[in-house]
Amino acid sequence: MRQSFSRDQSHEDHQKQQSYSPGLHSELLLANHRQFSSSVKPDYLDTWIASAKTVPVQKKDNFNTKFVIALFSADATVRALDGYSTVKLLNDPCRCFHESDPIAPKGGSIAAEAAFQAGALAAVYGGAWLLNRHHHTKMARALLLIDIGSESYAVGRNFTRTRNVSPVGTPLQHISLQK
């Protein structure tokens, strides 16, 4: 609500304010000066400033799609099968099987094999996530697919190995413990 004062009343109020605070008079003059400023801002300036301040909203690239979750699940399943078959072969009483993966645990311990497979799965998934984060989505999926393929091959070889039959191309040597 705007109040209107007569000229004498507003002058008296101004005099009272000036007597209480001497700096207020200069602030009122500056405020009045700003109101009557003759500077005009061009219209294109608002558009230019507005376009400079706006940042386009980036689409969040979601890595956990149904396809990637299916690949991760397949990789986890194949790794679990590889761990099971490796422990089964390494704990065979004949001791005629060995681990061909140079970084995998060699002792046949269930805990060591489970930790190795979980760590390998985390490393592969982490690598795929980093590739996706740096906009290499096809390479991220390819990494998961390659790991599934290599682990499937290892599981296939592990399940076809027995004491008497070896897969084609891998000679099975029995070590006789009796002399």
Coordinates of N, CA and C in Angstrom, one line a residue:
M1 N 0.8 -1.2 0.0 CA 0.0 0.0 0.0 C 0.9 1.2 0.0
R2 N 0.6 2.1 -0.9 CA 1.4 3.3 -1.0 C 0.7 4.5 -0.2
Q3 N 1.5 5.2 0.6 CA 1.0 6.3 1.3 C 1.4 7.6 0.6
S4 N 0.5 8.5 0.6 CA 0.8 9.8 0.0 C 0.9 10.8 1.1
F5 N 1.9 11.6 1.0 CA 2.1 12.7 2.0 C 2.1 14.0 1.3
S6 N 1.7 15.0 2.0 CA 1.8 16.3 1.4 C 3.3 16.7 1.3
R7 N 3.6 17.7 0.6 CA 4.9 18.2 0.4 C 5.6 18.6 1.7
D8 N 4.8 19.3 2.6 CA 5.4 19.7 3.8 C 5.6 18.5 4.8
Q9 N 4.8 17.6 4.7 CA 4.9 16.4 5.6 C 6.1 15.6 5.2
S10 N 6.3 15.4 4.0 CA 7.5 14.6 3.6 C 8.8 15.3 3.8
H11 N 8.8 16.6 3.7 CA 10.0 17.4 4.0 C 10.3 17.4 5.4
E12 N 9.3 17.4 6.3 CA 9.5 17.3 7.7 C 10.1 15.9 8.1
D13 N 9.5 14.9 7.5 CA 10.1 13.5 7.7 C 11.5 13.4 7.3
H14 N 11.8 14.0 6.2 CA 13.1 14.0 5.6 C 14.1 14.7 6.6
Q15 N 13.6 15.8 7.1 CA 14.5 16.6 8.1 C 14.7 15.8 9.3
K16 N 13.7 15.0 9.8 CA 13.9 14.2 11.0 C 14.9 13.1 10.8
Q17 N 14.8 12.4 9.6 CA 15.7 11.3 9.3 C 17.1 11.9 9.1
Q18 N 17.3 13.0 8.6 CA 18.6 13.6 8.4 C 19.2 13.9 9.7
S19 N 18.4 14.4 10.7 CA 18.9 14.7 12.0 C 19.4 13.5 12.7
Y20 N 18.7 12.3 12.5 CA 19.0 11.1 13.2 C 20.3 10.4 12.6
S21 N 20.3 10.4 11.3 CA 21.4 9.7 10.6 C 21.9 10.6 9.4
P22 N 23.1 11.2 9.6 CA 23.5 12.1 8.5 C 23.9 11.3 7.2
G23 N 24.2 10.1 7.3 CA 24.6 9.3 6.0 C 23.4 8.9 5.2
L24 N 22.2 9.0 5.8 CA 21.0 8.5 5.2 C 20.6 9.4 4.0
H25 N 20.9 10.7 4.2 CA 20.6 11.7 3.1 C 21.3 11.3 1.8
S26 N 22.6 11.0 1.9 CA 23.3 10.6 0.7 C 22.8 9.3 0.1
E27 N 22.4 8.4 0.9 CA 21.8 7.1 0.4 C 20.5 7.4 -0.3
L28 N 19.7 8.3 0.2 CA 18.4 8.6 -0.4 C 18.7 9.3 -1.8
L29 N 19.7 10.1 -1.8 CA 20.0 10.8 -3.1 C 20.5 9.8 -4.1
L30 N 21.3 8.8 -3.7 CA 21.8 7.8 -4.6 C 20.7 6.9 -5.1
A31 N 19.7 6.6 -4.2 CA 18.6 5.8 -4.6 C 17.7 6.5 -5.6
N32 N 17.5 7.8 -5.3 CA 16.7 8.6 -6.3 C 17.5 8.7 -7.6
H33 N 18.8 8.8 -7.6 CA 19.6 8.9 -8.8 C 19.5 7.7 -9.6
R34 N 19.5 6.6 -9.0 CA 19.4 5.3 -9.7 C 18.0 5.1 -10.4
Q35 N 17.0 5.6 -9.7 CA 15.7 5.5 -10.3 C 15.6 6.3 -11.6
F36 N 16.2 7.5 -11.7 CA 16.1 8.3 -12.8 C 17.3 8.2 -13.8
S37 N 18.0 7.1 -13.7 CA 19.1 6.9 -14.6 C 18.6 6.8 -16.0
S38 N 19.4 7.3 -17.0 CA 19.0 7.3 -18.3 C 19.6 6.2 -19.1
S39 N 20.4 5.3 -18.5 CA 21.1 4.3 -19.2 C 20.0 3.2 -19.6
V40 N 20.1 2.8 -20.8 CA 19.2 1.8 -21.4 C 20.0 0.6 -21.8
K41 N 19.6 -0.5 -21.3 CA 20.3 -1.8 -21.7 C 19.7 -2.3 -23.0
P42 N 20.6 -2.7 -24.0 CA 20.0 -3.2 -25.2 C 19.4 -4.6 -25.0
D43 N 18.4 -4.9 -25.8 CA 17.7 -6.1 -25.6 C 18.5 -7.3 -25.9
Y44 N 19.4 -7.3 -26.8 CA 20.2 -8.4 -27.2 C 21.2 -8.8 -26.0
L45 N 21.5 -7.9 -25.1 CA 22.3 -8.2 -24.0 C 21.7 -9.2 -23.1
D46 N 20.4 -9.1 -22.8 CA 19.7 -10.1 -22.0 C 19.7 -11.5 -22.6
T47 N 19.5 -11.5 -23.9 CA 19.6 -12.8 -24.5 C 20.9 -13.4 -24.5
W48 N 21.9 -12.6 -24.7 CA 23.3 -13.1 -24.7 C 23.7 -13.6 -23.4
I49 N 23.4 -12.9 -22.3 CA 23.7 -13.3 -20.9 C 23.0 -14.5 -20.6
A50 N 21.7 -14.6 -20.9 CA 20.9 -15.8 -20.6 C 21.4 -17.0 -21.3
S51 N 21.9 -16.9 -22.5 CA 22.4 -18.1 -23.2 C 23.8 -18.5 -22.7
A52 N 24.5 -17.5 -22.2 CA 25.8 -17.8 -21.7 C 25.7 -18.5 -20.3
K53 N 24.7 -18.2 -19.6 CA 24.5 -18.8 -18.2 C 23.8 -20.2 -18.3
T54 N 23.1 -20.5 -19.3 CA 22.4 -21.8 -19.3 C 23.3 -22.9 -19.8
V55 N 23.3 -24.0 -19.1 CA 24.1 -25.1 -19.5 C 23.1 -26.2 -19.9
P56 N 23.3 -26.8 -21.0 CA 22.4 -27.9 -21.5 C 22.4 -29.0 -20.5
V57 N 21.2 -29.5 -20.2 CA 21.1 -30.7 -19.3 C 21.6 -31.9 -19.9
Q58 N 22.6 -32.5 -19.3 CA 23.2 -33.7 -19.9 C 22.4 -34.9 -19.5
K59 N 22.1 -35.8 -20.5 CA 21.4 -37.0 -20.2 C 22.3 -37.9 -19.5
K60 N 21.7 -38.5 -18.4 CA 22.5 -39.4 -17.5 C 22.6 -40.7 -18.3
D61 N 23.8 -41.1 -18.5 CA 24.0 -42.4 -19.2 C 24.0 -43.5 -18.2
N62 N 22.9 -44.3 -18.2 CA 22.7 -45.3 -17.3 C 23.3 -46.6 -17.8
F63 N 24.3 -47.1 -17.0 CA 25.0 -48.3 -17.4 C 24.3 -49.5 -17.0
N64 N 23.5 -49.5 -16.0 CA 22.8 -50.7 -15.5 C 21.5 -50.9 -16.3
T65 N 21.6 -51.2 -17.6 CA 20.4 -51.5 -18.4 C 20.1 -53.0 -18.2
K66 N 19.0 -53.5 -18.7 CA 18.6 -54.9 -18.6 C 19.7 -55.8 -19.3
F67 N 20.2 -55.3 -20.4 CA 21.2 -56.1 -21.1 C 22.5 -56.2 -20.3
V68 N 22.9 -55.1 -19.7 CA 24.2 -55.2 -18.9 C 24.0 -56.0 -17.7
I69 N 22.8 -55.9 -17.0 CA 22.5 -56.8 -15.9 C 22.5 -58.2 -16.3
A70 N 22.0 -58.5 -17.4 CA 22.0 -59.9 -17.9 C 23.4 -60.4 -18.2
L71 N 24.3 -59.5 -18.8 CA 25.7 -59.9 -19.0 C 26.4 -60.1 -17.7
F72 N 26.2 -59.2 -16.7 CA 26.8 -59.4 -15.4 C 26.4 -60.7 -14.7
S73 N 25.1 -61.0 -14.8 CA 24.6 -62.2 -14.2 C 25.2 -63.4 -14.9
A74 N 25.3 -63.4 -16.2 CA 25.9 -64.5 -16.9 C 27.4 -64.7 -16.5
D75 N 28.1 -63.5 -16.4 CA 29.5 -63.6 -16.0 C 29.6 -64.1 -14.6
A76 N 28.8 -63.7 -13.7 CA 28.8 -64.2 -12.3 C 28.6 -65.7 -12.3
T77 N 27.6 -66.2 -13.1 CA 27.3 -67.6 -13.1 C 28.4 -68.4 -13.6
V78 N 29.0 -68.0 -14.7 CA 30.1 -68.7 -15.3 C 31.3 -68.7 -14.4
R79 N 31.6 -67.6 -13.7 CA 32.7 -67.5 -12.8 C 32.4 -68.5 -11.6
A80 N 31.2 -68.6 -11.1 CA 30.9 -69.5 -10.0 C 31.1 -71.0 -10.5
L81 N 30.7 -71.3 -11.7 CA 30.9 -72.6 -12.3 C 32.4 -72.9 -12.4
D82 N 33.2 -71.9 -12.9 CA 34.6 -72.0 -13.0 C 35.3 -72.3 -11.6
G83 N 34.9 -71.6 -10.7 CA 35.4 -71.8 -9.3 C 35.1 -73.2 -8.8
Y84 N 33.9 -73.6 -9.0 CA 33.5 -74.9 -8.5 C 34.3 -76.0 -9.2
S85 N 34.3 -75.9 -10.5 CA 35.0 -77.0 -11.3 C 36.5 -77.0 -11.0
T86 N 37.1 -75.8 -10.8 CA 38.5 -75.7 -10.5 C 38.8 -76.3 -9.2
V87 N 38.0 -76.0 -8.2 CA 38.3 -76.6 -6.8 C 38.1 -78.1 -6.9
K88 N 37.1 -78.5 -7.6 CA 36.8 -80.0 -7.7 C 38.0 -80.7 -8.4
L89 N 38.6 -80.1 -9.4 CA 39.7 -80.8 -10.1 C 41.0 -80.7 -9.2
L90 N 41.2 -79.6 -8.6 CA 42.4 -79.4 -7.8 C 42.4 -80.3 -6.6
N91 N 41.2 -80.6 -6.1 CA 41.2 -81.5 -4.9 C 41.0 -83.0 -5.3
D92 N 41.1 -83.3 -6.5 CA 41.0 -84.7 -7.0 C 42.2 -85.5 -6.3
P93 N 41.9 -86.7 -5.9 CA 43.0 -87.5 -5.2 C 44.2 -87.8 -6.1
C94 N 44.0 -87.9 -7.4 CA 45.1 -88.2 -8.2 C 46.2 -87.1 -8.3
R95 N 45.8 -85.9 -8.0 CA 46.7 -84.7 -8.1 C 47.3 -84.6 -9.5
C96 N 46.5 -85.0 -10.5 CA 47.1 -84.9 -11.9 C 46.6 -83.6 -12.6
F97 N 45.8 -82.8 -12.0 CA 45.3 -81.5 -12.6 C 46.0 -80.3 -12.0
H98 N 46.2 -79.3 -12.8 CA 46.8 -78.1 -12.3 C 46.0 -76.9 -12.9
E99 N 46.2 -75.8 -12.2 CA 45.5 -74.5 -12.7 C 46.4 -73.9 -13.7
S100 N 45.7 -73.6 -14.9 CA 46.5 -73.0 -16.0 C 46.5 -71.5 -16.0
D101 N 45.6 -70.9 -15.2 CA 45.6 -69.4 -15.1 C 46.7 -69.0 -14.2
P102 N 47.6 -68.2 -14.7 CA 48.8 -67.8 -13.9 C 48.5 -67.0 -12.6
I103 N 47.4 -66.3 -12.5 CA 47.2 -65.5 -11.4 C 46.2 -66.1 -10.4
A104 N 45.6 -67.2 -10.8 CA 44.6 -67.9 -10.0 C 45.2 -68.6 -8.8
P105 N 44.5 -68.8 -7.7 CA 45.1 -69.6 -6.6 C 45.3 -71.1 -7.0
K106 N 46.4 -71.6 -6.5 CA 46.8 -73.0 -7.0 C 46.5 -74.1 -5.9
G107 N 46.1 -73.7 -4.7 CA 46.0 -74.7 -3.7 C 44.7 -75.5 -3.6
G108 N 43.7 -75.1 -4.3 CA 42.4 -75.8 -4.2 C 41.6 -75.4 -3.1
S109 N 41.9 -74.3 -2.4 CA 41.1 -73.8 -1.3 C 39.8 -73.2 -1.8
I110 N 38.7 -73.5 -1.2 CA 37.4 -73.0 -1.6 C 37.3 -71.5 -1.3
A111 N 37.8 -71.0 -0.2 CA 37.8 -69.6 0.1 C 38.7 -68.8 -0.8
A112 N 39.9 -69.3 -1.1 CA 40.8 -68.6 -2.0 C 40.2 -68.5 -3.4
E113 N 39.6 -69.6 -3.8 CA 39.0 -69.6 -5.2 C 37.8 -68.6 -5.3
A114 N 37.0 -68.6 -4.2 CA 35.8 -67.7 -4.2 C 36.3 -66.3 -4.1
A115 N 37.3 -66.0 -3.3 CA 37.8 -64.6 -3.3 C 38.4 -64.2 -4.6
F116 N 39.1 -65.1 -5.3 CA 39.7 -64.7 -6.6 C 38.6 -64.5 -7.6
Q117 N 37.6 -65.3 -7.7 CA 36.5 -65.2 -8.7 C 35.7 -63.9 -8.4
A118 N 35.5 -63.6 -7.1 CA 34.7 -62.4 -6.8 C 35.6 -61.1 -7.2
G119 N 36.9 -61.2 -6.9 CA 37.7 -60.0 -7.2 C 37.8 -59.9 -8.7
A120 N 37.9 -61.0 -9.5 CA 38.0 -60.9 -10.9 C 36.7 -60.3 -11.5
L121 N 35.6 -60.8 -11.0 CA 34.3 -60.3 -11.4 C 34.2 -58.8 -11.2
A122 N 34.6 -58.4 -10.0 CA 34.6 -56.9 -9.6 C 35.5 -56.1 -10.5
A123 N 36.7 -56.7 -10.9 CA 37.6 -55.9 -11.7 C 37.0 -55.8 -13.1
V124 N 36.4 -56.8 -13.6 CA 35.9 -56.8 -15.0 C 34.7 -55.8 -15.0
Y125 N 33.8 -55.9 -14.1 CA 32.6 -55.0 -14.0 C 33.1 -53.6 -13.8
G126 N 34.1 -53.4 -12.9 CA 34.6 -52.0 -12.7 C 35.2 -51.4 -14.0
G127 N 36.0 -52.3 -14.7 CA 36.5 -51.8 -16.0 C 35.5 -51.5 -17.0
A128 N 34.4 -52.3 -17.0 CA 33.3 -52.0 -18.0 C 32.6 -50.7 -17.5
W129 N 32.4 -50.5 -16.2 CA 31.8 -49.3 -15.8 C 32.6 -48.0 -16.1
L130 N 34.0 -48.1 -16.0 CA 34.8 -47.0 -16.3 C 34.8 -46.7 -17.8
L131 N 34.8 -47.8 -18.6 CA 34.7 -47.6 -20.1 C 33.4 -46.9 -20.4
N132 N 32.3 -47.3 -19.8 CA 31.0 -46.7 -20.1 C 31.0 -45.2 -19.6
R133 N 31.6 -45.0 -18.5 CA 31.7 -43.6 -17.9 C 32.4 -42.6 -18.9
H134 N 33.4 -43.2 -19.6 CA 34.1 -42.3 -20.5 C 33.6 -42.5 -22.0
H135 N 32.3 -42.8 -22.0 CA 31.5 -42.9 -23.3 C 32.0 -43.9 -24.3
H136 N 32.5 -45.1 -23.7 CA 32.8 -46.2 -24.6 C 31.9 -47.4 -24.3
T137 N 30.6 -47.2 -24.5 CA 29.6 -48.1 -24.1 C 29.7 -49.5 -24.9
K138 N 30.1 -49.4 -26.1 CA 30.3 -50.7 -26.9 C 31.5 -51.5 -26.3
M139 N 32.5 -50.8 -26.0 CA 33.7 -51.5 -25.5 C 33.4 -52.0 -24.1
A140 N 32.6 -51.3 -23.3 CA 32.2 -51.8 -22.0 C 31.4 -53.1 -22.1
R141 N 30.5 -53.2 -23.0 CA 29.7 -54.4 -23.2 C 30.6 -55.5 -23.8
A142 N 31.5 -55.1 -24.7 CA 32.4 -56.1 -25.3 C 33.3 -56.7 -24.2
L143 N 33.8 -55.9 -23.3 CA 34.6 -56.5 -22.2 C 33.9 -57.5 -21.4
L144 N 32.6 -57.3 -21.1 CA 31.8 -58.3 -20.4 C 31.6 -59.5 -21.2
L145 N 31.3 -59.3 -22.5 CA 31.1 -60.5 -23.4 C 32.4 -61.3 -23.6
I146 N 33.6 -60.7 -23.7 CA 34.8 -61.4 -23.8 C 35.1 -62.2 -22.5
D147 N 34.8 -61.6 -21.4 CA 35.1 -62.3 -20.1 C 34.1 -63.5 -20.0
I148 N 32.9 -63.4 -20.4 CA 32.0 -64.5 -20.4 C 32.5 -65.6 -21.3
G149 N 33.0 -65.2 -22.5 CA 33.5 -66.2 -23.5 C 34.7 -66.9 -22.9
S150 N 35.6 -66.2 -22.4 CA 36.8 -66.9 -21.9 C 36.5 -67.8 -20.7
E151 N 35.7 -67.3 -19.8 CA 35.3 -68.2 -18.6 C 34.5 -69.4 -19.1
S152 N 33.6 -69.2 -20.1 CA 32.9 -70.4 -20.6 C 33.8 -71.4 -21.2
Y153 N 34.8 -71.0 -21.9 CA 35.8 -71.9 -22.4 C 36.5 -72.7 -21.3
A154 N 36.9 -72.0 -20.2 CA 37.6 -72.6 -19.1 C 36.7 -73.6 -18.4
V155 N 35.4 -73.2 -18.2 CA 34.5 -74.1 -17.6 C 34.2 -75.4 -18.4
G156 N 34.1 -75.2 -19.7 CA 34.0 -76.3 -20.6 C 35.1 -77.3 -20.5
R157 N 36.3 -76.7 -20.5 CA 37.5 -77.6 -20.4 C 37.6 -78.3 -19.0
N158 N 37.2 -77.6 -18.0 CA 37.2 -78.2 -16.6 C 36.2 -79.3 -16.5
F159 N 35.0 -79.1 -17.0 CA 34.0 -80.2 -16.9 C 34.2 -81.4 -17.8
T160 N 35.0 -81.2 -18.9 CA 35.3 -82.4 -19.7 C 36.5 -83.1 -19.3
R161 N 37.3 -82.6 -18.4 CA 38.5 -83.3 -17.9 C 38.1 -84.4 -16.9
T162 N 38.6 -85.5 -17.1 CA 38.6 -86.6 -16.2 C 39.9 -87.2 -16.1
R163 N 40.1 -88.2 -15.3 CA 41.4 -88.9 -15.2 C 41.8 -89.6 -16.5
N164 N 40.9 -90.1 -17.2 CA 41.2 -91.0 -18.3 C 41.1 -90.3 -19.7
V165 N 40.3 -89.3 -19.7 CA 40.0 -88.6 -21.0 C 40.4 -87.1 -20.9
S166 N 41.2 -86.7 -21.9 CA 41.5 -85.3 -21.9 C 41.0 -84.7 -23.2
P167 N 40.7 -83.3 -23.1 CA 40.3 -82.7 -24.4 C 41.3 -82.8 -25.5
V168 N 40.9 -82.6 -26.7 CA 41.7 -82.7 -27.8 C 42.8 -81.7 -27.7
G169 N 44.1 -82.0 -28.0 CA 45.2 -81.1 -28.0 C 45.9 -80.9 -26.6
T170 N 45.4 -81.5 -25.6 CA 46.1 -81.4 -24.3 C 46.4 -82.8 -23.8
P171 N 47.6 -83.2 -24.0 CA 48.0 -84.5 -23.5 C 47.9 -84.6 -22.0
L172 N 47.4 -85.7 -21.5 CA 47.3 -85.9 -20.1 C 48.4 -86.9 -19.7
Q173 N 49.2 -86.5 -18.8 CA 50.3 -87.3 -18.3 C 50.0 -87.7 -16.9
H174 N 49.9 -89.0 -16.7 CA 49.8 -89.6 -15.4 C 51.1 -89.7 -14.8
I175 N 51.2 -89.3 -13.6 CA 52.5 -89.5 -12.8 C 52.3 -90.7 -11.9
S176 N 53.0 -91.7 -12.1 CA 52.9 -92.9 -11.3 C 53.7 -92.7 -10.0
L177 N 53.1 -93.0 -8.9 CA 53.7 -92.8 -7.6 C 54.4 -94.1 -7.2
Q178 N 54.2 -95.2 -7.8 CA 54.8 -96.5 -7.5 C 55.9 -96.8 -8.4
K179 N 57.0 -97.4 -7.8 CA 58.1 -97.7 -8.7 C 58.2 -99.1 -9.0

